[in-house]
Amino acid sequence: ATPSAAASAHLVYHVKRAPTMSTIAAQRCAFPVRSRRAPARRSPRLVRAASKAATSDTADDTWSPSVVPIGTGEMSSNAVPSGSKSFGSALVRFGFPKGSLQNATEQLFARAGVPVKVKDRNYFPTIEDDDLSLVLFRSQEISRYVADGVLDAGICGADWIVENGSDVFEVCELKYSKATANPACWVIAVPEDSPVRSVQDLEGTLIASELVNTTAKFFEDRGVRGVKVEYSWGATEVKASLPGVGAIVDITETGSSLRANKLRIVDTILESTTRLVANKDAWADPAKRAKIENLA
């Protein structure tokens, strides 16, 4: 059984060797994983909580946590931590994903016995752990700030590790995404009546994508020439039907949004799951590593 937050610090778990990251990559990922082997974990809180959520028996096979923000309260600024603890004073500075993964990650921490309180219009969630400070960042940029040492660790999608080329240590895979326990997929999509049947048919066309670097490399690796990848700032599905746009690259878990917009999948560029990542220097620090491992 998962220990309470108060008791967890006093319990010692037997060290259990995790499967190698190369094995995980072969089974679940369509992209390279830098770490040869994931470290042993003393207390696999988040992994266990994510696995429990993934195997729960729900009618619609989705996991849609409902998290109510804590009351607004008075604070001097939403850009500074509330309370007495400053962000830089904690042992581990942790990037908490803001946006599509936020609610699911809050629920994941709660299941792991380390509840997080997110106040309205404040970027610093609170947690009952003096050694851990949280800051809300977009998942797209967490791996960059972890690699640069601004953050010691964080949670983000593996897709953004690949897209950013971030040199981070991947501690473990957490099997959850925005609404389900399934991997999120970045796919090439075209209108249902499009003559495009394969990626080769997109030679010389414009592709709208938020995942610019990964999309460009996908076409380059397959010898498809003359493709121009344009960054999409949103409403990507709409652009598929615009004159001059050959296809879009968008992320999906169930495909429902693509079907609603009468789009057809041509190919899959990348499958992505959520990862706990650490800065390499932080991982080399025994105290920081122990804290991150205990959280994982």
Short mmCIF file of C-alpha atoms in Angstrom, two decimals:
data_model
loop_
_atom_site.label_atom_id
_atom_site.label_comp_id
_atom_site.label_asym_id
_atom_site.label_seq_id
_atom_site.Cartn_x
_atom_site.Cartn_y
_atom_site.Cartn_z
CA ALA A 1 0.00 0.00 0.00
CA THR A 2 1.19 3.54 -0.71
CA PRO A 3 2.44 5.22 2.51
CA SER A 4 1.07 8.53 3.66
CA ALA A 5 3.07 11.68 2.92
CA ALA A 6 3.96 12.03 6.62
CA ALA A 7 5.18 8.45 6.98
CA SER A 8 6.91 8.02 3.63
CA ALA A 9 10.09 9.80 4.75
CA HIS A 10 10.61 7.21 7.52
CA LEU A 11 10.15 4.10 5.41
CA VAL A 12 12.92 2.27 3.61
CA TYR A 13 12.11 0.27 0.50
CA HIS A 14 14.09 -2.59 -0.95
CA VAL A 15 15.98 -1.44 -4.04
CA LYS A 16 14.48 -2.90 -7.18
CA ARG A 17 16.31 -2.84 -10.50
CA ALA A 18 14.22 -1.20 -13.20
CA PRO A 19 14.13 -2.44 -16.80
CA THR A 20 16.72 -0.89 -19.07
CA MET A 21 15.71 2.25 -20.96
CA SER A 22 16.75 0.54 -24.19
CA THR A 23 14.17 -2.18 -23.47
CA ILE A 24 11.53 0.45 -22.79
CA ALA A 25 12.48 2.22 -26.01
CA ALA A 26 12.20 -0.96 -28.05
CA GLN A 27 8.80 -1.78 -26.64
CA ARG A 28 7.13 1.62 -26.38
CA CYS A 29 8.97 4.38 -28.23
CA ALA A 30 9.76 5.37 -31.80
CA PHE A 31 12.71 7.54 -30.81
CA PRO A 32 16.16 7.02 -29.24
CA VAL A 33 16.51 7.01 -25.47
CA ARG A 34 19.85 8.27 -24.23
CA SER A 35 20.14 6.33 -20.98
CA ARG A 36 21.25 2.73 -21.17
CA ARG A 37 19.64 1.78 -17.92
CA ALA A 38 17.20 3.47 -15.56
CA PRO A 39 18.40 3.63 -11.96
CA ALA A 40 17.01 1.60 -9.10
CA ARG A 41 14.29 3.41 -7.18
CA ARG A 42 13.73 3.31 -3.44
CA SER A 43 10.13 4.47 -3.50
CA PRO A 44 8.46 4.33 -6.93
CA ARG A 45 5.64 6.69 -6.01
CA LEU A 46 4.85 8.33 -9.35
CA VAL A 47 5.53 5.20 -11.41
CA ARG A 48 3.27 3.13 -9.18
CA ALA A 49 0.55 5.79 -9.18
CA ALA A 50 0.65 6.11 -12.96
CA SER A 51 0.52 2.32 -13.40
CA LYS A 52 -2.46 2.10 -11.05
CA ALA A 53 -4.30 4.76 -13.02
CA ALA A 54 -3.43 3.07 -16.31
CA THR A 55 -4.89 -0.26 -15.22
CA SER A 56 -8.01 1.06 -13.48
CA ASP A 57 -11.29 -0.28 -14.83
CA THR A 58 -13.25 2.67 -16.23
CA ALA A 59 -16.24 2.60 -18.54
CA ASP A 60 -14.77 4.83 -21.25
CA ASP A 61 -11.12 3.75 -20.85
CA THR A 62 -10.08 7.31 -20.04
CA TRP A 63 -8.51 8.93 -17.07
CA SER A 64 -9.80 12.48 -16.70
CA PRO A 65 -8.91 13.78 -13.25
CA SER A 66 -10.93 16.60 -11.79
CA VAL A 67 -8.76 18.91 -9.69
CA VAL A 68 -10.24 21.99 -8.04
CA PRO A 69 -7.69 24.81 -7.52
CA ILE A 70 -7.12 25.88 -3.94
CA GLY A 71 -8.66 29.26 -2.98
CA THR A 72 -7.09 32.35 -4.44
CA GLY A 73 -5.92 34.00 -1.20
CA GLU A 74 -3.99 37.25 -1.14
CA MET A 75 -0.45 37.39 -2.45
CA SER A 76 1.91 40.11 -3.54
CA SER A 77 2.64 38.59 -6.94
CA ASN A 78 1.83 35.52 -8.97
CA ALA A 79 5.43 35.42 -10.20
CA VAL A 80 7.04 34.77 -6.80
CA PRO A 81 6.58 31.84 -4.41
CA SER A 82 4.06 32.34 -1.63
CA GLY A 83 5.00 31.54 1.96
CA SER A 84 8.42 31.56 3.58
CA LYS A 85 10.25 29.13 1.26
CA SER A 86 12.05 30.70 -1.71
CA PHE A 87 12.34 28.75 -4.93
CA GLY A 88 16.14 28.73 -5.00
CA SER A 89 16.56 27.61 -1.40
CA ALA A 90 15.12 24.10 -1.86
CA LEU A 91 17.32 21.09 -2.47
CA VAL A 92 15.55 20.23 -5.75
CA ARG A 93 14.00 22.78 -8.13
CA PHE A 94 11.25 20.94 -10.00
CA GLY A 95 9.43 21.85 -13.22
CA PHE A 96 5.72 21.02 -12.96
CA PRO A 97 3.94 20.86 -16.35
CA LYS A 98 1.44 23.63 -17.01
CA GLY A 99 -1.26 23.16 -19.62
CA SER A 100 -2.52 19.88 -21.02
CA LEU A 101 -0.64 17.67 -18.53
CA GLN A 102 -1.26 19.80 -15.44
CA ASN A 103 -4.48 18.28 -14.09
CA ALA A 104 -3.34 14.74 -14.77
CA THR A 105 0.00 15.40 -13.05
CA GLU A 106 -1.71 16.92 -10.00
CA GLN A 107 -3.83 13.78 -9.75
CA LEU A 108 -0.73 11.61 -10.20
CA PHE A 109 1.06 13.32 -7.29
CA ALA A 110 -2.06 12.95 -5.13
CA ARG A 111 -2.22 9.21 -5.92
CA ALA A 112 1.46 8.95 -4.96
CA GLY A 113 0.76 10.47 -1.54
CA VAL A 114 2.42 13.84 -2.22
CA PRO A 115 -0.50 16.21 -2.95
CA VAL A 116 0.25 19.46 -4.76
CA LYS A 117 -1.78 22.64 -4.21
CA VAL A 118 -2.04 24.99 -7.18
CA LYS A 119 -3.43 28.40 -6.33
CA ASP A 120 -5.21 30.53 -8.90
CA ARG A 121 -2.92 32.77 -10.92
CA ASN A 122 0.24 31.64 -9.16
CA TYR A 123 3.15 29.88 -10.84
CA PHE A 124 4.56 28.22 -7.72
CA PRO A 125 2.51 25.21 -6.51
CA THR A 126 2.92 24.31 -2.86
CA ILE A 127 3.91 20.90 -1.55
CA GLU A 128 4.56 19.70 2.02
CA ASP A 129 8.25 19.04 1.43
CA ASP A 130 10.91 21.59 2.36
CA ASP A 131 13.43 19.96 0.04
CA LEU A 132 11.26 20.37 -3.05
CA SER A 133 10.20 23.59 -4.81
CA LEU A 134 7.82 23.50 -7.77
CA VAL A 135 7.35 25.98 -10.61
CA LEU A 136 4.82 25.79 -13.43
CA PHE A 137 6.42 25.62 -16.89
CA ARG A 138 5.01 24.61 -20.25
CA SER A 139 5.88 20.99 -21.02
CA GLN A 140 7.43 22.18 -24.28
CA GLU A 141 10.24 24.00 -22.45
CA ILE A 142 10.82 21.98 -19.28
CA SER A 143 13.50 19.74 -20.83
CA ARG A 144 15.44 22.83 -21.97
CA TYR A 145 15.48 24.43 -18.53
CA VAL A 146 16.43 21.10 -16.95
CA ALA A 147 19.30 20.69 -19.41
CA ASP A 148 20.47 24.27 -18.73
CA GLY A 149 20.44 23.77 -14.96
CA VAL A 150 17.68 26.27 -14.20
CA LEU A 151 15.68 23.26 -12.96
CA ASP A 152 17.09 20.15 -11.31
CA ALA A 153 14.28 17.91 -12.55
CA GLY A 154 10.83 18.03 -14.12
CA ILE A 155 8.04 16.20 -15.89
CA CYS A 156 7.48 16.60 -19.63
CA GLY A 157 6.59 14.68 -22.76
CA ALA A 158 9.33 12.64 -24.42
CA ASP A 159 8.34 14.34 -27.68
CA TRP A 160 9.73 17.65 -26.41
CA ILE A 161 12.97 16.04 -25.28
CA VAL A 162 13.41 14.87 -28.87
CA GLU A 163 12.23 18.13 -30.44
CA ASN A 164 14.51 20.28 -28.27
CA GLY A 165 17.46 17.89 -28.46
CA SER A 166 17.75 18.23 -24.69
CA ASP A 167 20.72 16.52 -23.04
CA VAL A 168 18.98 15.33 -19.87
CA PHE A 169 18.90 12.15 -17.83
CA GLU A 170 15.61 10.30 -18.27
CA VAL A 171 14.85 8.89 -14.84
CA CYS A 172 11.71 6.93 -15.71
CA GLU A 173 8.67 6.69 -17.94
CA LEU A 174 5.29 7.68 -16.48
CA LYS A 175 2.49 6.03 -18.41
CA TYR A 176 -0.12 8.76 -18.59
CA SER A 177 -1.01 11.64 -20.89
CA LYS A 178 -3.63 14.38 -21.12
CA ALA A 179 -6.78 12.25 -20.93
CA THR A 180 -5.78 8.59 -21.13
CA ALA A 181 -3.01 6.17 -20.22
CA ASN A 182 -2.19 5.72 -23.92
CA PRO A 183 0.87 7.22 -25.63
CA ALA A 184 0.26 10.48 -27.46
CA CYS A 185 0.98 10.25 -31.18
CA TRP A 186 2.22 12.94 -33.53
CA VAL A 187 0.66 12.15 -36.90
CA ILE A 188 0.65 13.49 -40.44
CA ALA A 189 -2.96 14.21 -41.43
CA VAL A 190 -4.71 15.40 -44.57
CA PRO A 191 -8.36 16.06 -45.49
CA GLU A 192 -10.39 12.90 -46.10
CA ASP A 193 -10.72 13.71 -49.82
CA SER A 194 -7.01 14.49 -50.30
CA PRO A 195 -5.19 12.53 -53.03
CA VAL A 196 -2.20 12.11 -50.67
CA ARG A 197 -1.73 8.44 -49.74
CA SER A 198 1.88 8.34 -48.50
CA VAL A 199 4.53 10.75 -47.26
CA GLN A 200 6.21 10.61 -50.68
CA ASP A 201 3.15 12.35 -52.12
CA LEU A 202 3.98 15.39 -49.97
CA GLU A 203 7.22 16.23 -51.77
CA GLY A 204 7.51 19.96 -52.42
CA THR A 205 4.60 20.90 -50.16
CA LEU A 206 4.14 23.00 -47.03
CA ILE A 207 3.51 21.22 -43.72
CA ALA A 208 2.03 22.98 -40.69
CA SER A 209 3.45 21.58 -37.44
CA GLU A 210 4.24 22.58 -33.88
CA LEU A 211 6.97 19.93 -33.83
CA VAL A 212 9.12 21.61 -36.49
CA ASN A 213 12.53 19.96 -36.01
CA THR A 214 11.18 16.43 -35.60
CA THR A 215 8.87 16.84 -38.60
CA ALA A 216 11.66 18.11 -40.85
CA LYS A 217 13.92 15.22 -39.82
CA PHE A 218 11.14 12.70 -40.47
CA PHE A 219 10.82 13.78 -44.12
CA GLU A 220 14.59 14.12 -44.54
CA ASP A 221 15.19 10.58 -43.27
CA ARG A 222 12.70 9.26 -45.85
CA GLY A 223 14.21 11.16 -48.76
CA VAL A 224 11.16 13.38 -49.28
CA ARG A 225 12.55 16.59 -50.73
CA GLY A 226 11.35 20.16 -50.93
CA VAL A 227 9.13 19.99 -47.85
CA LYS A 228 8.78 23.28 -46.00
CA VAL A 229 7.74 22.92 -42.36
CA GLU A 230 5.94 25.98 -41.03
CA TYR A 231 5.48 26.44 -37.29
CA SER A 232 1.83 26.24 -36.23
CA TRP A 233 0.80 28.45 -33.33
CA GLY A 234 -2.52 26.65 -32.86
CA ALA A 235 -5.73 25.69 -34.68
CA THR A 236 -3.59 23.29 -36.66
CA GLU A 237 -6.51 21.15 -37.87
CA VAL A 238 -8.01 24.13 -39.73
CA LYS A 239 -4.86 24.63 -41.78
CA ALA A 240 -5.10 21.20 -43.41
CA SER A 241 -7.85 22.40 -45.74
CA LEU A 242 -6.17 25.68 -46.73
CA PRO A 243 -4.87 26.04 -50.31
CA GLY A 244 -1.11 25.63 -50.40
CA VAL A 245 -0.92 23.42 -47.30
CA GLY A 246 -0.04 19.82 -48.15
CA ALA A 247 -0.66 18.34 -44.70
CA ILE A 248 -0.50 19.02 -40.99
CA VAL A 249 1.31 17.34 -38.13
CA ASP A 250 -0.73 17.23 -34.95
CA ILE A 251 -0.80 15.35 -31.67
CA THR A 252 -3.62 12.96 -30.81
CA GLU A 253 -4.49 10.36 -28.19
CA THR A 254 -7.79 9.02 -29.51
CA GLY A 255 -8.09 10.54 -32.99
CA SER A 256 -11.48 12.06 -32.15
CA SER A 257 -10.45 15.64 -32.96
CA LEU A 258 -9.04 14.58 -36.33
CA ARG A 259 -12.23 12.72 -37.20
CA ALA A 260 -14.35 15.69 -36.12
CA ASN A 261 -12.40 17.87 -38.56
CA LYS A 262 -12.72 15.26 -41.35
CA LEU A 263 -9.00 14.50 -41.42
CA ARG A 264 -7.26 11.25 -42.29
CA ILE A 265 -3.96 9.99 -40.85
CA VAL A 266 -1.24 9.33 -43.43
CA ASP A 267 1.60 8.32 -41.12
CA THR A 268 2.84 8.54 -37.52
CA ILE A 269 5.95 10.59 -36.83
CA LEU A 270 6.41 9.91 -33.13
CA GLU A 271 4.83 8.19 -30.14
CA SER A 272 5.35 9.93 -26.83
CA THR A 273 4.86 9.18 -23.16
CA THR A 274 5.49 11.35 -20.13
CA ARG A 275 8.97 11.30 -18.59
CA LEU A 276 10.58 12.33 -15.33
CA VAL A 277 13.88 13.95 -16.34
CA ALA A 278 16.84 15.28 -14.37
CA ASN A 279 19.72 17.64 -15.01
CA LYS A 280 22.92 15.60 -15.37
CA ASP A 281 24.84 17.63 -12.79
CA ALA A 282 21.92 17.37 -10.36
CA TRP A 283 21.78 13.62 -10.96
CA ALA A 284 25.48 13.40 -10.09
CA ASP A 285 24.83 15.13 -6.75
CA PRO A 286 24.07 12.36 -4.19
CA ALA A 287 21.57 14.40 -2.17
CA LYS A 288 19.65 15.67 -5.20
CA ARG A 289 19.67 12.25 -6.84
CA ALA A 290 18.31 10.59 -3.68
CA LYS A 291 15.49 13.12 -3.55
CA ILE A 292 14.58 12.66 -7.22
CA GLU A 293 14.77 8.87 -6.93
CA ASN A 294 12.52 8.94 -3.87
CA LEU A 295 9.97 10.98 -5.78
CA ALA A 296 10.12 8.66 -8.81
#
